[in-house]
PDB file of C-alpha atoms in Angstrom:
ATOM      1  CA  MET A   1     -21.050  -3.194 -10.587  1.00 35.00           C
ATOM      2  CA  ALA A   2     -18.299  -5.646 -11.417  1.00 37.00           C
ATOM      3  CA  ASP A   3     -18.936  -8.029 -14.269  1.00 40.00           C
ATOM      4  CA  ASP A   4     -16.673 -10.810 -15.509  1.00 38.00           C
ATOM      5  CA  GLN A   5     -18.434 -11.320 -18.833  1.00 41.00           C
ATOM      6  CA  GLY A   6     -16.023 -12.336 -21.509  1.00 42.00           C
ATOM      7  CA  ALA A   7     -13.281 -13.367 -19.111  1.00 40.00           C
ATOM      8  CA  GLY A   8     -14.048 -16.991 -19.915  1.00 42.00           C
ATOM      9  CA  PRO A   9     -11.877 -20.050 -19.439  1.00 44.00           C
ATOM     10  CA  VAL A  10      -8.207 -19.819 -20.284  1.00 45.00           C
ATOM     11  CA  GLY A  11      -5.569 -22.322 -21.210  1.00 50.00           C
ATOM     12  CA  GLU A  12      -2.821 -23.624 -18.991  1.00 58.00           C
ATOM     13  CA  ILE A  13      -0.117 -21.057 -18.270  1.00 65.00           C
ATOM     14  CA  ASP A  14       3.476 -22.149 -18.846  1.00 67.00           C
ATOM     15  CA  GLU A  15       5.553 -20.658 -16.052  1.00 74.00           C
ATOM     16  CA  SER A  16       8.836 -22.050 -17.425  1.00 75.00           C
ATOM     17  CA  VAL A  17       8.918 -19.751 -20.483  1.00 78.00           C
ATOM     18  CA  PRO A  18       9.238 -15.960 -20.304  1.00 81.00           C
ATOM     19  CA  HIS A  19       6.159 -14.094 -21.436  1.00 81.00           C
ATOM     20  CA  SER A  20       6.017 -10.528 -22.783  1.00 80.00           C
ATOM     21  CA  ALA A  21       3.041  -9.477 -20.647  1.00 82.00           C
ATOM     22  CA  ARG A  22       4.737 -10.704 -17.480  1.00 87.00           C
ATOM     23  CA  ILE A  23       8.054  -9.119 -18.507  1.00 89.00           C
ATOM     24  CA  TRP A  24       6.295  -5.773 -18.942  1.00 90.00           C
ATOM     25  CA  ASN A  25       4.610  -6.298 -15.586  1.00 90.00           C
ATOM     26  CA  TYR A  26       8.074  -6.723 -14.066  1.00 92.00           C
ATOM     27  CA  TRP A  27       9.423  -3.595 -15.729  1.00 93.00           C
ATOM     28  CA  ILE A  28       6.480  -1.576 -14.498  1.00 90.00           C
ATOM     29  CA  GLY A  29       6.960  -2.743 -10.927  1.00 87.00           C
ATOM     30  CA  GLY A  30       4.145  -5.301 -10.772  1.00 86.00           C
ATOM     31  CA  LYS A  31       4.096  -8.632  -8.958  1.00 85.00           C
ATOM     32  CA  ASP A  32       2.532 -10.919 -11.578  1.00 84.00           C
ATOM     33  CA  ASN A  33       5.768 -12.339 -12.951  1.00 88.00           C
ATOM     34  CA  TYR A  34       8.166 -15.226 -12.372  1.00 90.00           C
ATOM     35  CA  ASP A  35      11.938 -15.645 -12.161  1.00 92.00           C
ATOM     36  CA  VAL A  36      12.074 -16.572 -15.834  1.00 90.00           C
ATOM     37  CA  ASP A  37      10.339 -13.295 -16.735  1.00 89.00           C
ATOM     38  CA  ARG A  38      12.594 -11.223 -14.510  1.00 93.00           C
ATOM     39  CA  GLN A  39      15.652 -12.850 -16.054  1.00 92.00           C
ATOM     40  CA  ALA A  40      14.405 -12.080 -19.559  1.00 88.00           C
ATOM     41  CA  GLY A  41      13.511  -8.548 -18.522  1.00 91.00           C
ATOM     42  CA  ASP A  42      16.935  -8.000 -17.041  1.00 95.00           C
ATOM     43  CA  ALA A  43      18.578  -9.366 -20.192  1.00 91.00           C
ATOM     44  CA  TYR A  44      16.633  -6.845 -22.308  1.00 93.00           C
ATOM     45  CA  ALA A  45      17.483  -4.069 -19.844  1.00 96.00           C
ATOM     46  CA  ALA A  46      21.181  -4.970 -20.020  1.00 96.00           C
ATOM     47  CA  GLY A  47      21.166  -3.717 -23.596  1.00 96.00           C
ATOM     48  CA  TYR A  48      18.654  -0.935 -23.007  1.00 96.00           C
ATOM     49  CA  PRO A  49      18.529   0.156 -19.345  1.00 95.00           C
ATOM     50  CA  GLY A  50      15.950   2.803 -20.169  1.00 95.00           C
ATOM     51  CA  VAL A  51      13.216   0.194 -20.501  1.00 95.00           C
ATOM     52  CA  PHE A  52      12.403   0.374 -16.780  1.00 94.00           C
ATOM     53  CA  ALA A  53      11.921   4.143 -16.913  1.00 94.00           C
ATOM     54  CA  GLN A  54       9.884   3.845 -20.102  1.00 95.00           C
ATOM     55  CA  ALA A  55       7.514   1.291 -18.583  1.00 94.00           C
ATOM     56  CA  ARG A  56       6.965   3.354 -15.459  1.00 92.00           C
ATOM     57  CA  GLU A  57       6.558   6.615 -17.372  1.00 95.00           C
ATOM     58  CA  ALA A  58       3.955   4.864 -19.527  1.00 95.00           C
ATOM     59  CA  ARG A  59       1.908   4.098 -16.416  1.00 94.00           C
ATOM     60  CA  LYS A  60       2.217   7.688 -15.191  1.00 94.00           C
ATOM     61  CA  TYR A  61       1.126   8.924 -18.614  1.00 96.00           C
ATOM     62  CA  LEU A  62      -1.939   6.652 -18.497  1.00 97.00           C
ATOM     63  CA  MET A  63      -2.848   8.072 -15.106  1.00 96.00           C
ATOM     64  CA  ARG A  64      -2.529  11.670 -16.311  1.00 97.00           C
ATOM     65  CA  ALA A  65      -4.384  11.115 -19.592  1.00 98.00           C
ATOM     66  CA  VAL A  66      -7.253   9.126 -18.076  1.00 98.00           C
ATOM     67  CA  GLY A  67      -7.392  11.559 -15.177  1.00 98.00           C
ATOM     68  CA  HIS A  68      -7.766  14.504 -17.561  1.00 98.00           C
ATOM     69  CA  LEU A  69     -10.480  12.805 -19.603  1.00 98.00           C
ATOM     70  CA  ALA A  70     -12.479  11.520 -16.638  1.00 98.00           C
ATOM     71  CA  GLY A  71     -12.161  14.881 -14.892  1.00 98.00           C
ATOM     72  CA  GLU A  72     -11.871  18.041 -16.966  1.00 97.00           C
ATOM     73  CA  ALA A  73     -13.165  16.497 -20.222  1.00 98.00           C
ATOM     74  CA  GLY A  74     -16.073  14.701 -18.525  1.00 98.00           C
ATOM     75  CA  VAL A  75     -15.600  11.366 -20.320  1.00 98.00           C
ATOM     76  CA  THR A  76     -17.398   8.517 -18.562  1.00 98.00           C
ATOM     77  CA  GLN A  77     -16.645   5.627 -20.951  1.00 98.00           C
ATOM     78  CA  PHE A  78     -13.281   4.014 -21.715  1.00 98.00           C
ATOM     79  CA  LEU A  79     -12.339   1.258 -24.165  1.00 98.00           C
ATOM     80  CA  ASP A  80      -8.817   0.059 -23.309  1.00 97.00           C
ATOM     81  CA  VAL A  81      -7.533  -2.176 -26.123  1.00 96.00           C
ATOM     82  CA  GLY A  82      -4.609  -4.446 -25.296  1.00 91.00           C
ATOM     83  CA  THR A  83      -4.608  -3.645 -21.619  1.00 87.00           C
ATOM     84  CA  GLY A  84      -1.988  -6.167 -20.474  1.00 83.00           C
ATOM     85  CA  LEU A  85      -1.595  -7.469 -16.942  1.00 81.00           C
ATOM     86  CA  PRO A  86      -3.136  -5.471 -14.108  1.00 76.00           C
ATOM     87  CA  THR A  87      -0.926  -3.486 -11.807  1.00 78.00           C
ATOM     88  CA  GLU A  88      -1.473  -0.389  -9.688  1.00 75.00           C
ATOM     89  CA  GLN A  89      -3.620   2.458 -11.041  1.00 86.00           C
ATOM     90  CA  ASN A  90      -5.295   0.683 -13.913  1.00 91.00           C
ATOM     91  CA  THR A  91      -7.657   2.588 -16.197  1.00 95.00           C
ATOM     92  CA  HIS A  92     -10.782   1.767 -14.199  1.00 94.00           C
ATOM     93  CA  GLU A  93      -9.148   2.721 -10.909  1.00 94.00           C
ATOM     94  CA  VAL A  94      -8.091   6.121 -12.231  1.00 96.00           C
ATOM     95  CA  ALA A  95     -11.388   6.864 -13.997  1.00 97.00           C
ATOM     96  CA  GLN A  96     -13.660   5.581 -11.230  1.00 96.00           C
ATOM     97  CA  GLY A  97     -11.551   7.354  -8.635  1.00 96.00           C
ATOM     98  CA  ILE A  98     -12.690  10.583 -10.306  1.00 97.00           C
ATOM     99  CA  ASN A  99     -16.152   9.503 -11.437  1.00 97.00           C
ATOM    100  CA  PRO A 100     -17.412   6.379  -9.634  1.00 97.00           C
ATOM    101  CA  ARG A 101     -19.988   5.835 -12.406  1.00 97.00           C
ATOM    102  CA  ALA A 102     -17.366   5.471 -15.137  1.00 97.00           C
ATOM    103  CA  ARG A 103     -17.716   2.434 -17.401  1.00 97.00           C
ATOM    104  CA  ILE A 104     -14.602   0.636 -18.610  1.00 96.00           C
ATOM    105  CA  VAL A 105     -14.190  -2.157 -21.149  1.00 96.00           C
ATOM    106  CA  TYR A 106     -10.797  -3.872 -21.269  1.00 95.00           C
ATOM    107  CA  VAL A 107      -9.781  -5.869 -24.350  1.00 94.00           C
ATOM    108  CA  ASP A 108      -7.069  -8.510 -24.556  1.00 90.00           C
ATOM    109  CA  ASN A 109      -6.739 -11.999 -26.013  1.00 86.00           C
ATOM    110  CA  ASP A 110      -3.624 -13.169 -24.210  1.00 81.00           C
ATOM    111  CA  PRO A 111      -4.279 -16.227 -21.998  1.00 80.00           C
ATOM    112  CA  VAL A 112      -1.798 -14.952 -19.417  1.00 79.00           C
ATOM    113  CA  VAL A 113      -3.721 -11.688 -19.194  1.00 82.00           C
ATOM    114  CA  LEU A 114      -7.125 -13.362 -19.238  1.00 80.00           C
ATOM    115  CA  ALA A 115      -6.076 -15.574 -16.338  1.00 78.00           C
ATOM    116  CA  HIS A 116      -5.820 -12.396 -14.250  1.00 77.00           C
ATOM    117  CA  ALA A 117      -9.001 -10.777 -15.574  1.00 70.00           C
ATOM    118  CA  ARG A 118     -11.234 -11.650 -12.661  1.00 66.00           C
ATOM    119  CA  ALA A 119      -8.701 -10.311 -10.178  1.00 67.00           C
ATOM    120  CA  LEU A 120      -8.632  -7.090 -12.189  1.00 64.00           C
ATOM    121  CA  LEU A 121     -12.405  -6.798 -11.924  1.00 67.00           C
ATOM    122  CA  THR A 122     -12.752  -7.200  -8.170  1.00 65.00           C
ATOM    123  CA  ASN A 123     -11.970  -3.615  -7.187  1.00 69.00           C
ATOM    124  CA  THR A 124     -14.428  -1.700  -9.354  1.00 77.00           C
ATOM    125  CA  THR A 125     -16.770   0.816  -7.731  1.00 83.00           C
ATOM    126  CA  PRO A 126     -20.352  -0.227  -6.873  1.00 85.00           C
ATOM    127  CA  GLU A 127     -21.710   2.518  -9.158  1.00 91.00           C
ATOM    128  CA  GLY A 128     -19.398   1.806 -12.074  1.00 92.00           C
ATOM    129  CA  VAL A 129     -18.955  -1.030 -14.538  1.00 93.00           C
ATOM    130  CA  THR A 130     -15.719  -2.790 -15.464  1.00 92.00           C
ATOM    131  CA  VAL A 131     -15.721  -5.679 -17.926  1.00 92.00           C
ATOM    132  CA  TYR A 132     -13.125  -7.657 -19.832  1.00 91.00           C
ATOM    133  CA  ILE A 133     -13.613  -9.061 -23.339  1.00 92.00           C
ATOM    134  CA  ASP A 134     -11.460 -11.581 -25.166  1.00 92.00           C
ATOM    135  CA  SER A 135     -10.449 -10.049 -28.495  1.00 93.00           C
ATOM    136  CA  ASP A 136      -7.634  -8.061 -30.085  1.00 90.00           C
ATOM    137  CA  PHE A 137      -7.154  -5.053 -32.319  1.00 92.00           C
ATOM    138  CA  HIS A 138      -7.191  -7.134 -35.493  1.00 90.00           C
ATOM    139  CA  ARG A 139     -10.911  -7.742 -34.888  1.00 94.00           C
ATOM    140  CA  PRO A 140     -12.443  -4.247 -34.497  1.00 94.00           C
ATOM    141  CA  GLU A 141     -15.962  -5.408 -35.357  1.00 95.00           C
ATOM    142  CA  GLU A 142     -15.784  -7.991 -32.576  1.00 96.00           C
ATOM    143  CA  ILE A 143     -14.462  -5.367 -30.152  1.00 97.00           C
ATOM    144  CA  ILE A 144     -17.298  -2.981 -30.964  1.00 97.00           C
ATOM    145  CA  ALA A 145     -19.925  -5.701 -30.645  1.00 97.00           C
ATOM    146  CA  GLY A 146     -18.557  -6.682 -27.239  1.00 96.00           C
ATOM    147  CA  ALA A 147     -18.116  -3.108 -26.034  1.00 97.00           C
ATOM    148  CA  ALA A 148     -21.660  -2.169 -27.051  1.00 97.00           C
ATOM    149  CA  LYS A 149     -22.988  -4.507 -24.360  1.00 96.00           C
ATOM    150  CA  THR A 150     -21.491  -2.197 -21.723  1.00 96.00           C
ATOM    151  CA  LEU A 151     -20.897   1.195 -23.333  1.00 97.00           C
ATOM    152  CA  ASP A 152     -23.408   3.570 -24.879  1.00 98.00           C
ATOM    153  CA  LEU A 153     -21.789   4.122 -28.263  1.00 98.00           C
ATOM    154  CA  SER A 154     -23.997   7.143 -28.950  1.00 98.00           C
ATOM    155  CA  LYS A 155     -22.004   9.002 -26.263  1.00 98.00           C
ATOM    156  CA  PRO A 156     -18.271   9.848 -26.213  1.00 98.00           C
ATOM    157  CA  VAL A 157     -15.794   7.054 -25.566  1.00 98.00           C
ATOM    158  CA  ALA A 158     -12.066   7.270 -24.875  1.00 98.00           C
ATOM    159  CA  VAL A 159     -10.455   4.614 -27.108  1.00 98.00           C
ATOM    160  CA  MET A 160      -7.069   3.631 -25.712  1.00 98.00           C
ATOM    161  CA  PHE A 161      -4.075   1.901 -27.318  1.00 97.00           C
ATOM    162  CA  MET A 162      -1.311   2.020 -24.742  1.00 96.00           C
ATOM    163  CA  GLY A 163       1.924   0.683 -26.191  1.00 95.00           C
ATOM    164  CA  VAL A 164       0.289  -1.974 -28.369  1.00 94.00           C
ATOM    165  CA  LEU A 165       0.074  -0.625 -31.926  1.00 96.00           C
ATOM    166  CA  GLY A 166       3.763  -1.322 -32.465  1.00 96.00           C
ATOM    167  CA  HIS A 167       2.499  -4.874 -32.983  1.00 93.00           C
ATOM    168  CA  ALA A 168       0.678  -3.680 -36.119  1.00 96.00           C
ATOM    169  CA  GLU A 169       2.656  -4.596 -39.224  1.00 95.00           C
ATOM    170  CA  SER A 170       2.701  -1.059 -40.622  1.00 97.00           C
ATOM    171  CA  VAL A 171       1.662   2.510 -39.882  1.00 98.00           C
ATOM    172  CA  ASP A 172      -1.153   2.107 -42.418  1.00 97.00           C
ATOM    173  CA  GLN A 173      -2.461  -0.946 -40.591  1.00 97.00           C
ATOM    174  CA  ALA A 174      -2.303   0.886 -37.263  1.00 98.00           C
ATOM    175  CA  ARG A 175      -4.190   3.843 -38.771  1.00 98.00           C
ATOM    176  CA  SER A 176      -6.814   1.457 -40.149  1.00 97.00           C
ATOM    177  CA  ILE A 177      -7.317  -0.139 -36.732  1.00 97.00           C
ATOM    178  CA  ILE A 178      -7.722   3.228 -35.035  1.00 98.00           C
ATOM    179  CA  GLY A 179     -10.085   4.406 -37.754  1.00 97.00           C
ATOM    180  CA  ALA A 180     -12.261   1.304 -37.547  1.00 97.00           C
ATOM    181  CA  LEU A 181     -12.912   1.853 -33.849  1.00 98.00           C
ATOM    182  CA  LEU A 182     -13.230   5.635 -33.925  1.00 98.00           C
ATOM    183  CA  GLU A 183     -15.714   5.344 -36.778  1.00 98.00           C
ATOM    184  CA  GLU A 184     -18.094   3.576 -34.375  1.00 98.00           C
ATOM    185  CA  VAL A 185     -18.013   6.257 -31.660  1.00 98.00           C
ATOM    186  CA  PRO A 186     -19.423   9.790 -31.872  1.00 98.00           C
ATOM    187  CA  ALA A 187     -17.811  13.209 -32.179  1.00 98.00           C
ATOM    188  CA  GLY A 188     -16.361  14.225 -28.843  1.00 98.00           C
ATOM    189  CA  SER A 189     -14.737  10.819 -28.365  1.00 98.00           C
ATOM    190  CA  TYR A 190     -10.996  10.594 -27.802  1.00 98.00           C
ATOM    191  CA  LEU A 191      -7.953   8.604 -28.856  1.00 98.00           C
ATOM    192  CA  VAL A 192      -5.401   7.959 -26.099  1.00 98.00           C
ATOM    193  CA  HIS A 193      -2.223   6.352 -27.375  1.00 98.00           C
ATOM    194  CA  TRP A 194       1.493   5.832 -27.054  1.00 98.00           C
ATOM    195  CA  ASP A 195       4.041   3.567 -28.685  1.00 98.00           C
ATOM    196  CA  GLY A 196       7.752   2.879 -28.489  1.00 97.00           C
ATOM    197  CA  ALA A 197       9.922   5.091 -30.690  1.00 98.00           C
ATOM    198  CA  ASN A 198      13.104   4.364 -32.631  1.00 98.00           C
ATOM    199  CA  THR A 199      14.895   7.320 -31.041  1.00 97.00           C
ATOM    200  CA  ASN A 200      17.592   5.315 -29.243  1.00 97.00           C
ATOM    201  CA  GLU A 201      20.091   3.101 -31.068  1.00 97.00           C
ATOM    202  CA  ALA A 202      20.595   0.759 -28.116  1.00 96.00           C
ATOM    203  CA  HIS A 203      16.843   0.262 -27.886  1.00 96.00           C
ATOM    204  CA  ASN A 204      16.642  -0.375 -31.621  1.00 97.00           C
ATOM    205  CA  ARG A 205      19.312  -3.091 -31.409  1.00 97.00           C
ATOM    206  CA  VAL A 206      17.797  -4.844 -28.412  1.00 95.00           C
ATOM    207  CA  ASN A 207      14.315  -4.700 -29.885  1.00 93.00           C
ATOM    208  CA  ALA A 208      15.552  -6.147 -33.182  1.00 94.00           C
ATOM    209  CA  GLU A 209      17.015  -9.106 -31.281  1.00 91.00           C
ATOM    210  CA  TYR A 210      13.764  -9.497 -29.348  1.00 87.00           C
ATOM    211  CA  ASN A 211      11.829  -9.618 -32.621  1.00 88.00           C
ATOM    212  CA  LYS A 212      14.044 -12.504 -33.791  1.00 86.00           C
ATOM    213  CA  SER A 213      13.252 -14.537 -30.668  1.00 80.00           C
ATOM    214  CA  GLY A 214       9.918 -15.839 -31.905  1.00 78.00           C
ATOM    215  CA  ALA A 215       7.927 -13.335 -29.861  1.00 76.00           C
ATOM    216  CA  VAL A 216       5.199 -11.312 -31.566  1.00 82.00           C
ATOM    217  CA  PRO A 217       7.248  -8.571 -33.260  1.00 89.00           C
ATOM    218  CA  TYR A 218       7.041  -5.019 -31.972  1.00 93.00           C
ATOM    219  CA  ASN A 219       7.892  -2.267 -34.457  1.00 96.00           C
ATOM    220  CA  LEU A 220       9.577   0.829 -33.076  1.00 98.00           C
ATOM    221  CA  ARG A 221       8.611   3.838 -35.195  1.00 98.00           C
ATOM    222  CA  SER A 222       9.768   7.410 -35.612  1.00 98.00           C
ATOM    223  CA  PRO A 223       7.914  10.254 -33.892  1.00 98.00           C
ATOM    224  CA  GLU A 224       6.837  11.398 -37.366  1.00 98.00           C
ATOM    225  CA  GLN A 225       5.340   7.991 -38.149  1.00 98.00           C
ATOM    226  CA  ILE A 226       3.591   7.898 -34.775  1.00 98.00           C
ATOM    227  CA  SER A 227       2.141  11.362 -35.436  1.00 98.00           C
ATOM    228  CA  LYS A 228       0.472  10.047 -38.607  1.00 98.00           C
ATOM    229  CA  LEU A 229      -1.850   7.964 -36.426  1.00 98.00           C
ATOM    230  CA  TYR A 230      -3.563  11.177 -35.304  1.00 98.00           C
ATOM    231  CA  GLU A 231      -4.418  12.606 -38.723  1.00 97.00           C
ATOM    232  CA  GLY A 232      -7.962  13.968 -38.843  1.00 97.00           C
ATOM    233  CA  LEU A 233      -8.176  14.362 -35.064  1.00 98.00           C
ATOM    234  CA  GLU A 234      -7.864  17.426 -32.821  1.00 98.00           C
ATOM    235  CA  VAL A 235      -4.691  16.807 -30.848  1.00 98.00           C
ATOM    236  CA  LEU A 236      -4.688  18.231 -27.333  1.00 98.00           C
ATOM    237  CA  GLU A 237      -1.771  20.287 -26.093  1.00 97.00           C
ATOM    238  CA  PRO A 238       1.157  19.696 -25.852  1.00 97.00           C
ATOM    239  CA  GLY A 239       0.758  17.548 -28.975  1.00 98.00           C
ATOM    240  CA  ILE A 240       2.378  14.225 -29.867  1.00 98.00           C
ATOM    241  CA  VAL A 241       5.333  14.177 -27.518  1.00 97.00           C
ATOM    242  CA  ASP A 242       7.637  12.030 -25.450  1.00 97.00           C
ATOM    243  CA  ILE A 243       5.098  10.678 -22.964  1.00 97.00           C
ATOM    244  CA  SER A 244       7.134  11.856 -19.981  1.00 96.00           C
ATOM    245  CA  GLN A 245       6.470  15.386 -21.274  1.00 95.00           C
ATOM    246  CA  TRP A 246       2.677  15.048 -21.616  1.00 97.00           C
ATOM    247  CA  ARG A 247       1.270  17.407 -18.981  1.00 96.00           C
ATOM    248  CA  PRO A 248       3.723  16.244 -16.323  1.00 93.00           C
ATOM    249  CA  ASN A 249       2.843  16.889 -12.704  1.00 83.00           C
ATOM    250  CA  PRO A 250       5.158  17.126 -10.821  1.00 78.00           C
ATOM    251  CA  PRO A 251       7.736  18.425 -13.353  1.00 76.00           C
ATOM    252  CA  ALA A 252       8.787  16.111 -16.129  1.00 71.00           C
ATOM    253  CA  SER A 253      11.020  13.116 -15.649  1.00 81.00           C
ATOM    254  CA  PRO A 254      13.980  12.545 -17.993  1.00 88.00           C
ATOM    255  CA  PRO A 255      12.896  11.791 -21.582  1.00 92.00           C
ATOM    256  CA  VAL A 256      12.000   8.254 -22.644  1.00 96.00           C
ATOM    257  CA  ASP A 257      11.795   6.602 -26.063  1.00 97.00           C
ATOM    258  CA  ALA A 258       8.019   6.518 -26.333  1.00 98.00           C
ATOM    259  CA  TYR A 259       5.684   8.990 -28.013  1.00 98.00           C
ATOM    260  CA  GLY A 260       1.968   9.590 -27.865  1.00 98.00           C
ATOM    261  CA  GLY A 261      -0.823  11.966 -27.068  1.00 98.00           C
ATOM    262  CA  VAL A 262      -4.517  12.512 -26.606  1.00 98.00           C
ATOM    263  CA  ALA A 263      -6.756  13.629 -29.471  1.00 98.00           C
ATOM    264  CA  ARG A 264     -10.446  14.443 -29.863  1.00 98.00           C
ATOM    265  CA  LYS A 265     -12.666  13.228 -32.669  1.00 98.00           C
ATOM    266  CA  PRO A 266     -14.235  16.366 -34.210  1.00 98.00           C
TER     267      PRO A 266
END
């Protein structure tokens, strides 16, 4: 069953100014972007060409992680926080492709993303549920209240933060956000996460310039700092790794500057 609850009205979209969600959509190979976004994306890539590979490896990682949880781990509920613009093989498509009864709640508060929410919800399975709520990770209580209308929070939930917690001001704030949501789901739930890492000097320079542009800052962090987000959880093999190396099939692509993993709440 598709449901557009929470999609709501959105403001007017300015197509003359580049937008981070549309730039990412361009990098990942999507079609929901404009010339201004492609120009900005190319300018970023001029300083850090690896951004295209990173974006596409992030999507492959999502597919592998969600595929594992929906399949082998038997998870039927997914809470995808900060989902961004839809493209191919979104969380609900991967999960419902394995288990048509899977229930997915997407969370975002970006008007550009919300403008595409209903399109995202049109290809859910008849047996499953896919909804979209307008909120962000700074409001965990609001997220839980909205998610509880669709998900059974007495049963395991995969809580997903895919490339978004770099927007948290500090590692401590990111840990607090994760903890606030995982506290509301039972043992046997999972964290699925990745974020950009500060493992490439060219990337660090370009990202620092991007953060000065007036965009919402994104903080690249060390693999050690990223690993702190998983404290208290049971991290699945192969651990917190370069996402291109997380259970790759076929064999791994070249490394990218993004780290993450999948972990179970004990």
